[in-house]
PDB file of C-alpha atoms and ligand atoms in Angstrom:
ATOM      1  CA  MET A   1      -0.015   0.090  -0.079  1.00 57.00           C
ATOM      2  CA  SER A   2       1.382   3.657  -0.740  1.00 64.00           C
ATOM      3  CA  SER A   3       2.148   5.787   1.927  1.00 77.00           C
ATOM      4  CA  GLN A   4      -0.981   7.364   3.777  1.00 91.00           C
ATOM      5  CA  ARG A   5      -0.782  10.564   5.406  1.00 96.00           C
ATOM      6  CA  VAL A   6      -3.412  11.320   7.885  1.00 98.00           C
ATOM      7  CA  ALA A   7      -3.884  14.269  10.272  1.00 98.00           C
ATOM      8  CA  VAL A   8      -4.496  13.381  14.222  1.00 98.00           C
ATOM      9  CA  PHE A   9      -5.664  16.095  16.380  1.00 98.00           C
ATOM     10  CA  ARG A  10      -5.516  16.316  20.521  1.00 98.00           C
ATOM     11  CA  LYS A  11      -7.442  19.263  21.958  1.00 98.00           C
ATOM     12  CA  SER A  12      -6.615  20.399  25.629  1.00 97.00           C
ATOM     13  CA  VAL A  13      -7.258  23.355  27.742  1.00 98.00           C
ATOM     14  CA  PHE A  14      -5.418  25.281  30.169  1.00 98.00           C
ATOM     15  CA  ASN A  15      -6.090  28.195  32.350  1.00 98.00           C
ATOM     16  CA  ALA A  16      -3.613  31.084  32.246  1.00 98.00           C
ATOM     17  CA  ALA A  17      -3.703  34.911  33.513  1.00 98.00           C
ATOM     18  CA  HIS A  18      -1.951  37.784  31.572  1.00 97.00           C
ATOM     19  CA  ARG A  19      -2.176  41.241  30.743  1.00 97.00           C
ATOM     20  CA  LEU A  20      -1.013  43.028  27.394  1.00 97.00           C
ATOM     21  CA  TYR A  21       1.365  45.688  28.472  1.00 95.00           C
ATOM     22  CA  ARG A  22       4.481  47.305  27.500  1.00 94.00           C
ATOM     23  CA  SER A  23       6.842  48.691  29.988  1.00 92.00           C
ATOM     24  CA  ASP A  24       8.389  50.743  27.724  1.00 94.00           C
ATOM     25  CA  TRP A  25       5.102  52.696  27.003  1.00 95.00           C
ATOM     26  CA  SER A  26       3.030  55.088  29.095  1.00 96.00           C
ATOM     27  CA  GLU A  27       0.275  53.887  30.984  1.00 94.00           C
ATOM     28  CA  GLU A  28      -2.082  55.877  28.516  1.00 96.00           C
ATOM     29  CA  LYS A  29      -0.402  54.562  25.267  1.00 97.00           C
ATOM     30  CA  ASN A  30      -1.006  50.742  26.931  1.00 96.00           C
ATOM     31  CA  LYS A  31      -4.684  51.796  27.641  1.00 95.00           C
ATOM     32  CA  GLU A  32      -5.036  53.199  24.360  1.00 97.00           C
ATOM     33  CA  VAL A  33      -3.466  50.142  22.326  1.00 97.00           C
ATOM     34  CA  PHE A  34      -4.422  47.230  24.674  1.00 96.00           C
ATOM     35  CA  GLY A  35      -8.000  48.537  26.273  1.00 94.00           C
ATOM     36  CA  LEU A  36      -9.124  46.387  28.864  1.00 92.00           C
ATOM     37  CA  CYS A  37      -6.402  43.752  28.263  1.00 94.00           C
ATOM     38  CA  ALA A  38      -3.938  46.387  29.939  1.00 94.00           C
ATOM     39  CA  ASN A  39      -5.843  46.434  33.373  1.00 93.00           C
ATOM     40  CA  GLU A  40      -3.062  46.384  36.057  1.00 92.00           C
ATOM     41  CA  HIS A  41      -4.319  43.248  38.181  1.00 94.00           C
ATOM     42  CA  TYR A  42      -4.478  40.703  35.035  1.00 96.00           C
ATOM     43  CA  HIS A  43      -7.168  38.726  33.879  1.00 96.00           C
ATOM     44  CA  GLY A  44      -7.646  34.983  32.826  1.00 97.00           C
ATOM     45  CA  HIS A  45      -8.811  32.819  30.110  1.00 97.00           C
ATOM     46  CA  ASN A  46      -9.462  29.419  29.636  1.00 98.00           C
ATOM     47  CA  TYR A  47      -7.021  28.729  26.458  1.00 98.00           C
ATOM     48  CA  ARG A  48      -8.046  25.874  24.200  1.00 98.00           C
ATOM     49  CA  LEU A  49      -5.111  24.301  22.340  1.00 98.00           C
ATOM     50  CA  ASP A  50      -5.610  22.101  19.213  1.00 98.00           C
ATOM     51  CA  VAL A  51      -2.661  20.130  18.143  1.00 98.00           C
ATOM     52  CA  LYS A  52      -2.667  19.030  14.419  1.00 98.00           C
ATOM     53  CA  LEU A  53      -0.166  16.575  13.638  1.00 98.00           C
ATOM     54  CA  ILE A  54       0.386  15.075  10.047  1.00 98.00           C
ATOM     55  CA  GLY A  55       2.170  11.883   9.068  1.00 98.00           C
ATOM     56  CA  GLU A  56       2.067   8.559   7.398  1.00 97.00           C
ATOM     57  CA  ILE A  57       0.593   5.701   8.952  1.00 96.00           C
ATOM     58  CA  ASP A  58       2.720   3.224  10.567  1.00 95.00           C
ATOM     59  CA  PRO A  59       1.941  -0.128   8.907  1.00 94.00           C
ATOM     60  CA  GLU A  60       2.773  -1.971  11.976  1.00 96.00           C
ATOM     61  CA  THR A  61       0.832  -0.131  14.552  1.00 96.00           C
ATOM     62  CA  GLY A  62      -1.822   1.675  12.360  1.00 96.00           C
ATOM     63  CA  TYR A  63      -1.279   4.971  13.975  1.00 97.00           C
ATOM     64  CA  VAL A  64       0.285   7.979  12.994  1.00 98.00           C
ATOM     65  CA  ILE A  65       1.379   8.776  16.482  1.00 97.00           C
ATOM     66  CA  ASP A  66       0.296   7.136  19.459  1.00 97.00           C
ATOM     67  CA  LEU A  67      -1.970   9.753  20.919  1.00 96.00           C
ATOM     68  CA  LYS A  68      -0.992   8.964  24.593  1.00 97.00           C
ATOM     69  CA  ILE A  69       2.381   9.944  23.920  1.00 96.00           C
ATOM     70  CA  LEU A  70       1.299  13.355  22.104  1.00 97.00           C
ATOM     71  CA  ASP A  71      -0.863  13.962  25.145  1.00 97.00           C
ATOM     72  CA  THR A  72       1.958  13.372  27.743  1.00 98.00           C
ATOM     73  CA  ILE A  73       4.073  16.055  25.637  1.00 98.00           C
ATOM     74  CA  ILE A  74       1.415  18.398  25.438  1.00 98.00           C
ATOM     75  CA  LYS A  75       1.003  17.985  29.234  1.00 98.00           C
ATOM     76  CA  LYS A  76       4.518  17.919  30.122  1.00 98.00           C
ATOM     77  CA  GLU A  77       5.797  20.844  28.024  1.00 98.00           C
ATOM     78  CA  ILE A  78       2.851  23.255  27.823  1.00 98.00           C
ATOM     79  CA  HIS A  79       0.405  22.481  30.520  1.00 98.00           C
ATOM     80  CA  GLU A  80       3.154  21.970  33.359  1.00 97.00           C
ATOM     81  CA  ARG A  81       4.574  25.181  32.022  1.00 98.00           C
ATOM     82  CA  PHE A  82       1.769  27.917  31.597  1.00 98.00           C
ATOM     83  CA  ASP A  83      -1.221  26.087  33.193  1.00 98.00           C
ATOM     84  CA  HIS A  84      -2.632  28.111  36.304  1.00 98.00           C
ATOM     85  CA  ARG A  85       0.280  30.619  35.909  1.00 98.00           C
ATOM     86  CA  ASN A  86       0.398  34.369  35.277  1.00 98.00           C
ATOM     87  CA  LEU A  87       2.351  34.325  32.057  1.00 98.00           C
ATOM     88  CA  ASN A  88       3.825  37.767  32.445  1.00 97.00           C
ATOM     89  CA  LEU A  89       5.224  37.009  36.071  1.00 97.00           C
ATOM     90  CA  ASP A  90       5.388  33.383  36.412  1.00 97.00           C
ATOM     91  CA  THR A  91       7.009  32.385  33.034  1.00 98.00           C
ATOM     92  CA  GLU A  92      10.633  32.955  31.586  1.00 97.00           C
ATOM     93  CA  GLU A  93       9.104  32.929  27.850  1.00 97.00           C
ATOM     94  CA  PHE A  94       6.945  36.012  28.541  1.00 97.00           C
ATOM     95  CA  LYS A  95       8.998  38.016  30.887  1.00 94.00           C
ATOM     96  CA  ASN A  96       9.878  40.313  28.093  1.00 93.00           C
ATOM     97  CA  LEU A  97       7.295  39.122  25.394  1.00 96.00           C
ATOM     98  CA  ASN A  98       3.856  40.444  25.353  1.00 97.00           C
ATOM     99  CA  PRO A  99       1.562  37.378  25.904  1.00 98.00           C
ATOM    100  CA  THR A 100      -1.052  38.048  22.962  1.00 98.00           C
ATOM    101  CA  GLY A 101      -2.382  35.119  21.413  1.00 98.00           C
ATOM    102  CA  GLU A 102      -0.075  35.596  18.837  1.00 98.00           C
ATOM    103  CA  ASN A 103       2.994  35.533  20.610  1.00 98.00           C
ATOM    104  CA  ILE A 104       1.861  32.733  22.755  1.00 98.00           C
ATOM    105  CA  ILE A 105       0.914  30.381  19.920  1.00 98.00           C
ATOM    106  CA  VAL A 106       4.376  30.915  18.278  1.00 98.00           C
ATOM    107  CA  VAL A 107       6.035  30.154  21.734  1.00 98.00           C
ATOM    108  CA  ILE A 108       3.641  27.048  22.060  1.00 98.00           C
ATOM    109  CA  TYR A 109       4.565  25.889  18.592  1.00 98.00           C
ATOM    110  CA  ASN A 110       8.319  26.100  18.958  1.00 98.00           C
ATOM    111  CA  ILE A 111       8.159  24.039  22.325  1.00 98.00           C
ATOM    112  CA  LEU A 112       6.100  21.445  20.761  1.00 98.00           C
ATOM    113  CA  ARG A 113       8.363  21.538  17.565  1.00 98.00           C
ATOM    114  CA  GLU A 114      11.226  20.613  19.510  1.00 98.00           C
ATOM    115  CA  HIS A 115       9.758  17.807  21.253  1.00 98.00           C
ATOM    116  CA  LEU A 116       8.218  15.963  18.239  1.00 98.00           C
ATOM    117  CA  PRO A 117       9.965  14.112  15.628  1.00 97.00           C
ATOM    118  CA  VAL A 118      10.677  16.197  12.258  1.00 97.00           C
ATOM    119  CA  LYS A 119       8.741  13.546  10.128  1.00 97.00           C
ATOM    120  CA  TYR A 120       5.674  14.946  11.573  1.00 98.00           C
ATOM    121  CA  ASP A 121       4.116  18.315  10.250  1.00 98.00           C
ATOM    122  CA  LEU A 122       2.775  20.349  12.987  1.00 98.00           C
ATOM    123  CA  GLN A 123       0.041  22.937  12.954  1.00 98.00           C
ATOM    124  CA  ILE A 124      -1.785  24.256  16.068  1.00 98.00           C
ATOM    125  CA  ARG A 125      -4.715  26.555  16.806  1.00 98.00           C
ATOM    126  CA  LEU A 126      -4.904  28.726  20.009  1.00 98.00           C
ATOM    127  CA  TRP A 127      -8.454  29.430  21.266  1.00 98.00           C
ATOM    128  CA  GLU A 128      -8.309  32.350  23.526  1.00 97.00           C
ATOM    129  CA  THR A 129     -12.129  33.002  23.743  1.00 96.00           C
ATOM    130  CA  ASP A 130     -15.151  31.346  21.738  1.00 95.00           C
ATOM    131  CA  ARG A 131     -14.544  33.836  19.428  1.00 96.00           C
ATOM    132  CA  ASN A 132     -10.878  34.749  19.097  1.00 96.00           C
ATOM    133  CA  TYR A 133      -8.316  32.212  17.840  1.00 98.00           C
ATOM    134  CA  PHE A 134      -5.091  32.010  16.202  1.00 98.00           C
ATOM    135  CA  GLU A 135      -3.518  29.473  14.074  1.00 98.00           C
ATOM    136  CA  TYR A 136       0.260  28.538  13.477  1.00 98.00           C
ATOM    137  CA  PRO A 137       2.083  28.236  10.979  1.00 98.00           C
ATOM    138  CA  ALA A 138      -0.694  30.350   9.029  1.00 96.00           C
ATOM    139  CA  GLY A 139      -2.273  29.029   6.187  1.00 80.00           C
TER     140      GLY A 139
HETATM  141 NI1   NI B 201      -6.767  38.589  27.692  1.00 66.22          NI
END
């Protein structure tokens, strides 16, 4: 049988607080650009992460990847790092990087990419709210 590439998905949820803010801008400019998201005392989101992995079916197992292994990587590398954290204050990744959905998804992608074999293509979606979500790589 010729090679069959299949996309597999794993969804998960983590909770985190953040504030959109640049310390090199005035309070006024932060409020103007980021609105309520710049509020001093932070706010939280239930972030939903959809991981999409594309690869060939292993003829021996019938799997593209054992989803338990993918789930373990997501829990260990993403949830343990970000779940129930204040992204601005508690994480190295966002000490000097504004934790917008755009920046968060690129950070998460780069971490996952490092921990997954290169034979897989990876694309992720990050939902900040039911209405706002991000996709990386784009397209
Ligand atoms: Ni927010």
